Amino acid sequence: MLFCFFSQMLSSAKQKINQSAFSISSSSSSLSHSHSQAKNMTQVTMEEVWKEINLASLHQHRQLNIDHEPMLRNQNPYNSIFQDFLNMPLNQQQPPPSTSSFPLPPPATVLTLNPHSIHTQFEESAKFGCFGKKRSQDSDESRGDRRHKRMIKNRESAARSRARKQECAYTNELELEIAHLQKENARLKKQEEQLKMAEATQHQTKKTLQRSWTAPF
Amino acid sequence: MSHARDPLVVGRVVPDVLELFTRSISLRVTYGQREVTNGLDLRPSQVLNKPRVDIGGEDLRNFYTLVMVDPDVPSPSNPHLREYLHWLVTDIPATTGTNFGNEIVSYESPRPTSGIHRIVLVLFRQLGRQTVYEPGWRQNFNTREFAAIYNLGLPVAAVFFNCQRESGCGGRRS
C-alpha cells in the first residue's frame, strides 16, 4: 500500500521535473546564466512538488503512526528519506538506512528520475550525501526534535542508573546495620550471661550464710 | 516517607509493574547458592534454571500465586513489549514453595539483549484454589490486569533483580 502511494508521488514528481528539464534545455542564454536560472526554476518546481508530496505524506504519516507506533521512533522517516532520494545523484547507490527500522527500499524510479541537464544541479545539492539528515531541507525542526528526544532518553537512562546505584547503597546500609545489630546483640547477651552467673553465685553464698546464722550453736 | 527508600520504589517497580503494597508474607528466591535481594545483578548464565522459591505464611489452607515478569522488554529505554511473562505458578500452599504449586506457564530464563532489565517476582494471595487460564503469549502481559481478573488484590510480597547480557558492562563505561 505504501509502495503504490510512493510510486504514484514519484511518477507525478518525475513528470513535473521532466517538464521543467525540457524548459531549461530549450533556453538559449549562456551556460552560467541558464544554470542559475535553471536552478531557480528547478528549485521553484521542486518546492512546489515537495509541498504537494509533503502534505500528502503527512496525512498518510498520521494514519500510519497509530498502527506502527513502535517502528516510527524517528521523527520524519518518510519526509527525510524521500528528500534524500530526490537529492541523490544518479549513479550513487542507496545505502540502507542507519537508524530507522523503516523497511521501504529505494524505488527504482528515483534513480532514473533525473534527466541529464538537471544532473548537475542535483549533484551540487547532493554533495552533502544521502541520509545527511542534518543537511536536508527542513531539517532544522527535525534536528532539534531528534536532539530533544535523545536528551530525554539519556535523562531517563541516567535516572535508572542512579536508581540502581541507590539500591546498591541501600542494601549496603542495611547490611552494615545488620552487622552492627548482631554485634550489639552478642554483646548484650554476654552481659546477660555474666549477670546471671554473678547472681547465681551470690544466691549460693546467701544460702550458706543463712544457714550459719540459724545454726543452733 | 519510608516508601521512598523501599527498593521496589527506588527501582521503579512500583509503579511500573505493581501498586504500592505492604509486605505480609516472606518470599525467598534462590538461584543456586545466591539469594535474590532487590537490585541484585544476575547474568543469564546464573538464571538458566528456575529458582528455588520458599514462601511464608502460616495456614496451609491459603494458596498463593507467583508471577515472574520482565517489564523492560525489549529494552528499558523502549519497553513497548512490557511486560514479558517468564513464569506463572498458582495454588502454592503457604509455608511451601513453587514445587508444590501448579505451573501454568513454564519457566523461561531471561535473556536480555539490550540494556539492563528488571526481573520481578510477585506473590499474590488467592481467595481459594482457582483455575487460572494461561495467557496466549508471554509478551505484553499486564500483572495489574491479571491480578484484577483473578481477584488477587494487592501483592503480599515481591522481589526483583537486574539482568543484562552476559558480556554487559554493568552500566558502567571505563
Short mmCIF file of C-alpha atoms in Angstrom, two decimals:
data_model
loop_
_atom_site.label_atom_id
_atom_site.label_comp_id
_atom_site.label_asym_id
_atom_site.label_seq_id
_atom_site.Cartn_x
_atom_site.Cartn_y
_atom_site.Cartn_z
CA MET A 1 0.00 0.00 0.00
CA LEU A 2 2.84 2.31 0.88
CA PHE A 3 4.74 1.36 -2.24
CA CYS A 4 1.86 2.29 -4.51
CA PHE A 5 1.48 5.58 -2.78
CA PHE A 6 5.11 6.48 -3.11
CA SER A 7 5.44 5.34 -6.67
CA GLN A 8 2.43 7.49 -7.51
CA MET A 9 4.01 10.51 -5.89
CA LEU A 10 7.29 9.81 -7.59
CA SER A 11 5.75 9.46 -11.00
CA SER A 12 3.93 12.77 -10.63
CA ALA A 13 7.12 14.38 -9.37
CA LYS A 14 9.00 12.82 -12.25
CA GLN A 15 6.58 14.33 -14.73
CA LYS A 16 6.91 17.77 -13.26
CA ILE A 17 10.67 17.65 -13.16
CA ASN A 18 10.80 16.33 -16.71
CA GLN A 19 8.72 19.26 -17.82
CA SER A 20 10.97 21.77 -16.13
CA ALA A 21 14.03 19.96 -17.54
CA PHE A 22 12.78 20.39 -21.07
CA SER A 23 12.12 24.04 -20.47
CA ILE A 24 15.69 24.50 -19.22
CA SER A 25 17.41 22.71 -22.08
CA SER A 26 15.41 24.73 -24.55
CA SER A 27 16.60 28.06 -23.17
CA SER A 28 19.10 29.80 -25.43
CA SER A 29 21.05 32.02 -22.98
CA SER A 30 24.67 31.45 -21.86
CA LEU A 31 25.60 28.42 -19.84
CA SER A 32 26.16 30.07 -16.48
CA HIS A 33 23.10 32.21 -16.80
CA SER A 34 20.95 29.30 -17.78
CA HIS A 35 22.34 27.33 -14.94
CA SER A 36 21.39 29.88 -12.32
CA GLN A 37 18.09 30.43 -13.98
CA ALA A 38 17.57 26.74 -14.26
CA LYS A 39 18.47 26.36 -10.67
CA ASN A 40 15.81 28.86 -9.66
CA MET A 41 13.31 27.19 -11.91
CA THR A 42 14.07 23.71 -10.69
CA GLN A 43 14.06 24.92 -7.11
CA VAL A 44 10.71 26.53 -7.51
CA THR A 45 9.30 23.49 -9.20
CA MET A 46 10.93 21.24 -6.68
CA GLU A 47 9.47 23.20 -3.83
CA GLU A 48 6.04 23.02 -5.31
CA VAL A 49 6.39 19.34 -5.89
CA TRP A 50 7.82 18.86 -2.46
CA LYS A 51 5.00 20.73 -0.82
CA GLU A 52 2.48 18.56 -2.53
CA ILE A 53 4.25 15.42 -1.53
CA ASN A 54 4.77 16.69 1.99
CA LEU A 55 1.08 17.36 2.53
CA ALA A 56 0.09 14.04 1.11
CA SER A 57 2.69 12.13 3.08
CA LEU A 58 1.73 13.90 6.30
CA HIS A 59 -1.80 12.59 6.03
CA GLN A 60 -0.54 9.12 5.41
CA HIS A 61 2.04 9.51 8.12
CA ARG A 62 -0.58 10.42 10.69
CA GLN A 63 -2.69 7.45 9.83
CA LEU A 64 0.17 5.01 9.90
CA ASN A 65 1.63 6.45 13.04
CA ILE A 66 -1.19 4.99 15.05
CA ASP A 67 -0.60 1.49 13.74
CA HIS A 68 3.14 1.47 13.68
CA GLU A 69 3.96 3.49 16.80
CA PRO A 70 6.97 1.47 17.92
CA MET A 71 8.61 1.45 14.49
CA LEU A 72 8.32 5.15 13.76
CA ARG A 73 10.54 6.34 16.52
CA ASN A 74 12.38 8.64 14.11
CA GLN A 75 10.73 11.97 13.65
CA ASN A 76 10.20 12.18 9.91
CA PRO A 77 11.12 8.86 8.37
CA TYR A 78 9.06 9.48 5.30
CA ASN A 79 9.96 13.09 4.66
CA SER A 80 13.67 12.98 5.26
CA ILE A 81 14.22 9.74 3.40
CA PHE A 82 12.21 10.94 0.45
CA GLN A 83 14.07 14.21 0.34
CA ASP A 84 17.32 12.30 0.32
CA PHE A 85 16.10 10.16 -2.56
CA LEU A 86 15.46 13.25 -4.63
CA ASN A 87 18.73 14.85 -3.64
CA MET A 88 20.74 11.85 -4.65
CA PRO A 89 22.91 11.97 -7.73
CA LEU A 90 22.09 9.49 -10.47
CA ASN A 91 24.82 6.97 -10.15
CA GLN A 92 25.11 6.69 -6.38
CA GLN A 93 23.91 3.50 -4.77
CA GLN A 94 21.36 3.73 -1.99
CA PRO A 95 22.90 2.65 1.33
CA PRO A 96 20.50 1.10 3.86
CA PRO A 97 19.07 3.47 6.48
CA SER A 98 21.23 3.53 9.58
CA THR A 99 18.84 4.38 12.38
CA SER A 100 15.31 3.78 11.25
CA SER A 101 13.65 0.42 11.15
CA PHE A 102 11.66 1.63 8.20
CA PRO A 103 11.68 -1.19 5.62
CA LEU A 104 11.00 0.77 2.43
CA PRO A 105 13.71 0.06 -0.18
CA PRO A 106 14.54 2.81 -2.67
CA PRO A 107 12.09 2.81 -5.54
CA ALA A 108 13.80 2.19 -8.83
CA THR A 109 12.11 5.19 -10.40
CA VAL A 110 14.15 7.66 -8.33
CA LEU A 111 17.45 6.73 -9.92
CA THR A 112 16.10 7.17 -13.43
CA LEU A 113 14.29 10.33 -12.48
CA ASN A 114 16.88 12.97 -13.40
CA PRO A 115 17.44 13.78 -16.99
CA HIS A 116 20.95 14.80 -17.92
CA SER A 117 20.54 18.57 -17.72
CA ILE A 118 19.36 18.55 -14.17
CA HIS A 119 22.05 16.14 -13.11
CA THR A 120 24.48 18.99 -12.43
CA GLN A 121 22.02 20.87 -10.24
CA PHE A 122 21.28 17.82 -8.21
CA GLU A 123 24.89 16.95 -7.91
CA GLU A 124 25.62 20.23 -6.18
CA SER A 125 22.93 19.83 -3.62
CA ALA A 126 23.71 16.15 -3.31
CA LYS A 127 27.30 16.83 -2.36
CA PHE A 128 26.20 16.63 1.19
CA GLY A 129 25.46 12.97 0.72
CA CYS A 130 22.36 10.93 1.23
CA PHE A 131 20.83 10.40 4.62
CA GLY A 132 22.65 13.52 5.59
CA LYS A 133 19.68 14.15 7.75
CA LYS A 134 21.39 17.19 9.18
CA ARG A 135 21.60 18.85 5.81
CA SER A 136 18.23 18.13 4.30
CA GLN A 137 15.89 20.98 3.58
CA ASP A 138 13.54 21.02 6.52
CA SER A 139 16.00 19.52 9.00
CA ASP A 140 16.06 22.45 11.38
CA GLU A 141 12.97 21.45 13.25
CA SER A 142 13.53 17.71 12.98
CA ARG A 143 17.14 18.14 14.09
CA GLY A 144 16.01 19.92 17.21
CA ASP A 145 13.34 17.31 17.81
CA ARG A 146 15.75 14.45 17.43
CA ARG A 147 18.22 16.05 19.76
CA HIS A 148 15.47 16.71 22.24
CA LYS A 149 14.33 13.12 22.12
CA ARG A 150 17.85 11.84 22.54
CA MET A 151 18.27 14.10 25.54
CA ILE A 152 15.11 12.82 27.16
CA LYS A 153 16.16 9.24 26.62
CA ASN A 154 19.55 9.97 28.05
CA ARG A 155 17.98 11.56 31.10
CA GLU A 156 15.78 8.55 31.71
CA SER A 157 18.74 6.26 31.35
CA ALA A 158 20.69 8.34 33.82
CA ALA A 159 17.78 8.23 36.26
CA ARG A 160 17.65 4.43 36.02
CA SER A 161 21.34 4.27 36.57
CA ARG A 162 21.08 6.42 39.67
CA ALA A 163 18.22 4.27 40.95
CA ARG A 164 20.35 1.16 40.58
CA LYS A 165 23.16 2.87 42.41
CA GLN A 166 20.81 3.91 45.21
CA GLU A 167 19.56 0.40 45.68
CA CYS A 168 23.10 -0.82 45.98
CA ALA A 169 23.77 1.84 48.59
CA TYR A 170 20.60 0.98 50.47
CA THR A 171 21.42 -2.71 50.57
CA ASN A 172 24.89 -1.89 51.81
CA GLU A 173 23.44 0.33 54.51
CA LEU A 174 21.11 -2.43 55.62
CA GLU A 175 23.91 -4.96 55.68
CA LEU A 176 26.02 -2.65 57.78
CA GLU A 177 23.18 -2.16 60.18
CA ILE A 178 22.63 -5.88 60.40
CA ALA A 179 26.26 -6.43 61.24
CA HIS A 180 26.13 -3.68 63.84
CA LEU A 181 22.99 -5.02 65.45
CA GLN A 182 24.35 -8.52 65.50
CA LYS A 183 27.43 -7.35 67.33
CA GLU A 184 25.39 -5.45 69.84
CA ASN A 185 23.12 -8.41 70.30
CA ALA A 186 26.06 -10.66 71.02
CA ARG A 187 27.48 -8.16 73.46
CA LEU A 188 24.22 -7.77 75.31
CA LYS A 189 23.77 -11.50 75.50
CA LYS A 190 27.19 -11.86 77.02
CA GLN A 191 26.37 -9.20 79.54
CA GLU A 192 23.21 -11.02 80.46
CA GLU A 193 25.10 -14.24 80.86
CA GLN A 194 27.60 -12.59 83.13
CA LEU A 195 24.91 -11.01 85.23
CA LYS A 196 23.16 -14.33 85.58
CA MET A 197 26.36 -16.01 86.64
CA ALA A 198 27.03 -13.31 89.17
CA GLU A 199 23.53 -13.61 90.57
CA ALA A 200 23.77 -17.37 90.80
CA THR A 201 26.97 -17.31 92.82
CA GLN A 202 25.55 -14.58 95.05
CA HIS A 203 22.48 -16.65 95.64
CA GLN A 204 24.59 -19.61 96.68
CA THR A 205 26.62 -17.64 99.17
CA LYS A 206 23.46 -16.19 100.69
CA LYS A 207 22.14 -19.64 101.42
CA THR A 208 25.20 -20.77 103.24
CA LEU A 209 25.24 -17.54 105.19
CA GLN A 210 21.70 -18.01 106.29
CA ARG A 211 22.46 -21.46 107.49
CA SER A 212 25.30 -20.33 109.61
CA TRP A 213 23.02 -17.74 111.18
CA THR A 214 20.38 -20.24 112.15
CA ALA A 215 22.77 -22.85 113.44
CA PRO A 216 21.76 -23.70 116.97
CA PHE A 217 25.20 -23.39 118.47
CA MET B 1 8.34 8.77 53.86
CA SER B 2 9.71 5.28 54.35
CA HIS B 3 8.22 4.24 51.00
CA ALA B 4 10.72 6.43 49.22
CA ARG B 5 13.54 4.20 50.46
CA ASP B 6 11.75 0.99 49.55
CA PRO B 7 13.90 -0.70 46.90
CA LEU B 8 10.80 -1.51 44.87
CA VAL B 9 10.01 2.19 44.67
CA VAL B 10 13.60 3.22 44.08
CA GLY B 11 13.83 0.72 41.28
CA ARG B 12 10.52 1.98 39.88
CA VAL B 13 8.97 -1.50 40.07
CA VAL B 14 6.29 0.45 41.83
CA PRO B 15 4.55 1.90 39.84
CA ASP B 16 5.81 0.35 36.59
CA VAL B 17 4.52 -3.11 37.45
CA LEU B 18 2.81 -3.01 40.82
CA GLU B 19 0.79 -0.83 43.09
CA LEU B 20 2.28 0.20 46.38
CA PHE B 21 1.68 -2.54 48.92
CA THR B 22 2.75 -3.77 52.35
CA ARG B 23 4.73 -6.94 52.64
CA SER B 24 2.96 -9.56 54.68
CA ILE B 25 4.39 -12.88 53.58
CA SER B 26 8.04 -13.81 53.35
CA LEU B 27 9.35 -14.62 49.89
CA ARG B 28 12.75 -16.19 49.37
CA VAL B 29 14.05 -16.69 45.84
CA THR B 30 17.32 -18.55 45.45
CA TYR B 31 19.28 -19.23 42.29
CA GLY B 32 21.77 -21.91 43.24
CA GLN B 33 23.59 -20.50 46.20
CA ARG B 34 22.56 -16.91 45.59
CA GLU B 35 19.58 -15.48 47.36
CA VAL B 36 17.90 -12.76 45.36
CA THR B 37 17.88 -9.37 47.04
CA ASN B 38 16.36 -6.34 45.39
CA GLY B 39 18.53 -4.95 42.67
CA LEU B 40 20.97 -7.85 42.64
CA ASP B 41 22.87 -8.15 39.38
CA LEU B 42 22.46 -11.56 37.78
CA ARG B 43 23.54 -12.71 34.35
CA PRO B 44 21.63 -15.07 32.07
CA SER B 45 24.01 -17.93 32.88
CA GLN B 46 23.10 -17.59 36.55
CA VAL B 47 19.36 -17.74 35.99
CA LEU B 48 19.18 -20.50 33.41
CA ASN B 49 17.11 -22.79 35.58
CA LYS B 50 14.13 -21.98 37.70
CA PRO B 51 14.99 -20.76 41.17
CA ARG B 52 14.02 -22.25 44.46
CA VAL B 53 11.14 -20.27 45.91
CA ASP B 54 10.10 -20.51 49.56
CA ILE B 55 7.12 -18.62 50.87
CA GLY B 56 5.95 -17.86 54.36
CA GLY B 57 2.51 -17.63 55.81
CA GLU B 58 1.07 -19.93 58.46
CA ASP B 59 -2.04 -21.63 57.24
CA LEU B 60 -1.52 -24.42 54.74
CA ARG B 61 -5.03 -23.80 53.53
CA ASN B 62 -4.03 -20.49 51.98
CA PHE B 63 -2.86 -20.57 48.40
CA TYR B 64 -0.59 -18.18 46.61
CA THR B 65 0.25 -17.27 43.03
CA LEU B 66 3.73 -16.37 41.84
CA VAL B 67 4.27 -14.21 38.76
CA MET B 68 7.66 -13.53 37.20
CA VAL B 69 7.83 -10.73 34.64
CA ASP B 70 10.30 -8.55 32.80
CA PRO B 71 8.91 -5.03 32.38
CA ASP B 72 11.84 -3.80 30.32
CA VAL B 73 11.33 -5.66 27.07
CA PRO B 74 12.80 -5.33 24.55
CA SER B 75 14.90 -2.62 26.14
CA PRO B 76 14.45 -0.36 29.17
CA SER B 77 14.58 2.77 27.03
CA ASN B 78 11.88 1.41 24.74
CA PRO B 79 9.77 -1.09 26.66
CA HIS B 80 6.96 -1.39 24.15
CA LEU B 81 6.50 -5.10 24.84
CA ARG B 82 6.14 -4.61 28.60
CA GLU B 83 5.77 -7.00 30.38
CA TYR B 84 7.20 -10.36 29.36
CA LEU B 85 5.86 -13.27 31.36
CA HIS B 86 8.65 -15.64 32.38
CA TRP B 87 6.89 -17.86 34.87
CA LEU B 88 3.47 -18.36 36.40
CA VAL B 89 2.76 -20.74 39.28
CA THR B 90 -0.54 -20.92 41.13
CA ASP B 91 -2.00 -22.82 44.09
CA ILE B 92 1.17 -22.69 46.14
CA PRO B 93 0.27 -23.62 49.71
CA ALA B 94 1.58 -21.34 52.44
CA THR B 95 4.92 -22.29 54.02
CA THR B 96 5.84 -24.31 50.94
CA GLY B 97 7.30 -23.44 47.57
CA THR B 98 6.72 -23.46 43.84
CA ASN B 99 7.39 -27.16 43.65
CA PHE B 100 4.06 -27.69 45.36
CA GLY B 101 2.16 -25.37 43.07
CA ASN B 102 0.63 -25.54 39.66
CA GLU B 103 2.98 -24.37 36.90
CA ILE B 104 0.64 -22.64 34.46
CA VAL B 105 3.39 -21.02 32.40
CA SER B 106 6.72 -22.80 32.44
CA TYR B 107 9.89 -21.07 33.50
CA GLU B 108 11.69 -19.32 30.67
CA SER B 109 15.10 -17.98 31.56
CA PRO B 110 15.68 -14.27 30.99
CA ARG B 111 17.94 -13.47 28.04
CA PRO B 112 18.04 -9.70 27.65
CA THR B 113 19.83 -8.44 24.59
CA SER B 114 19.65 -4.72 25.15
CA GLY B 115 20.09 -2.73 28.34
CA ILE B 116 19.69 -3.73 31.96
CA HIS B 117 16.33 -5.36 32.63
CA ARG B 118 14.50 -5.64 35.92
CA ILE B 119 13.08 -9.10 36.53
CA VAL B 120 10.29 -9.01 39.09
CA LEU B 121 8.82 -11.86 41.11
CA VAL B 122 5.48 -11.09 42.69
CA LEU B 123 3.46 -13.12 45.17
CA PHE B 124 -0.30 -12.81 45.41
CA ARG B 125 -2.68 -14.46 47.81
CA GLN B 126 -5.54 -16.39 46.23
CA LEU B 127 -9.05 -16.34 47.62
CA GLY B 128 -9.16 -20.08 47.23
CA ARG B 129 -7.98 -22.69 44.81
CA GLN B 130 -8.78 -21.33 41.41
CA THR B 131 -8.43 -22.11 37.77
CA VAL B 132 -6.08 -19.77 36.03
CA TYR B 133 -6.01 -19.78 32.27
CA GLU B 134 -2.64 -19.50 30.63
CA PRO B 135 -2.32 -16.37 28.53
CA GLY B 136 -1.95 -16.83 24.77
CA TRP B 137 1.51 -15.28 24.65
CA ARG B 138 4.21 -14.09 27.01
CA GLN B 139 4.73 -10.54 25.90
CA ASN B 140 2.52 -7.57 26.65
CA PHE B 141 1.44 -9.23 29.87
CA ASN B 142 -0.08 -6.97 32.47
CA THR B 143 0.35 -8.01 36.09
CA ARG B 144 -2.15 -5.48 37.38
CA GLU B 145 -4.77 -6.67 34.95
CA PHE B 146 -4.03 -10.27 35.73
CA ALA B 147 -4.49 -9.63 39.43
CA ALA B 148 -7.75 -7.84 38.77
CA ILE B 149 -9.14 -10.60 36.58
CA TYR B 150 -8.43 -13.28 39.16
CA ASN B 151 -9.29 -11.16 42.19
CA LEU B 152 -5.86 -11.45 43.67
CA GLY B 153 -5.81 -8.00 45.23
CA LEU B 154 -2.59 -6.32 46.17
CA PRO B 155 0.66 -8.27 46.22
CA VAL B 156 1.79 -9.77 49.51
CA ALA B 157 5.46 -9.89 48.58
CA ALA B 158 7.77 -9.01 45.73
CA VAL B 159 11.43 -9.02 44.87
CA PHE B 160 13.36 -8.08 41.76
CA PHE B 161 16.83 -8.42 40.32
CA ASN B 162 18.67 -6.79 37.44
CA CYS B 163 19.65 -8.84 34.44
CA GLN B 164 21.76 -7.89 31.45
CA ARG B 165 23.50 -9.84 28.72
CA GLU B 166 26.49 -11.91 29.70
CA SER B 167 29.08 -9.55 28.31
CA GLY B 168 27.37 -6.39 29.53
CA CYS B 169 29.47 -3.71 31.14
CA GLY B 170 27.17 -3.33 34.13
CA GLY B 171 26.00 0.10 33.02
CA ARG B 172 29.48 1.44 33.62
CA ARG B 173 31.88 2.57 30.96
CA SER B 174 35.53 2.64 31.88
#
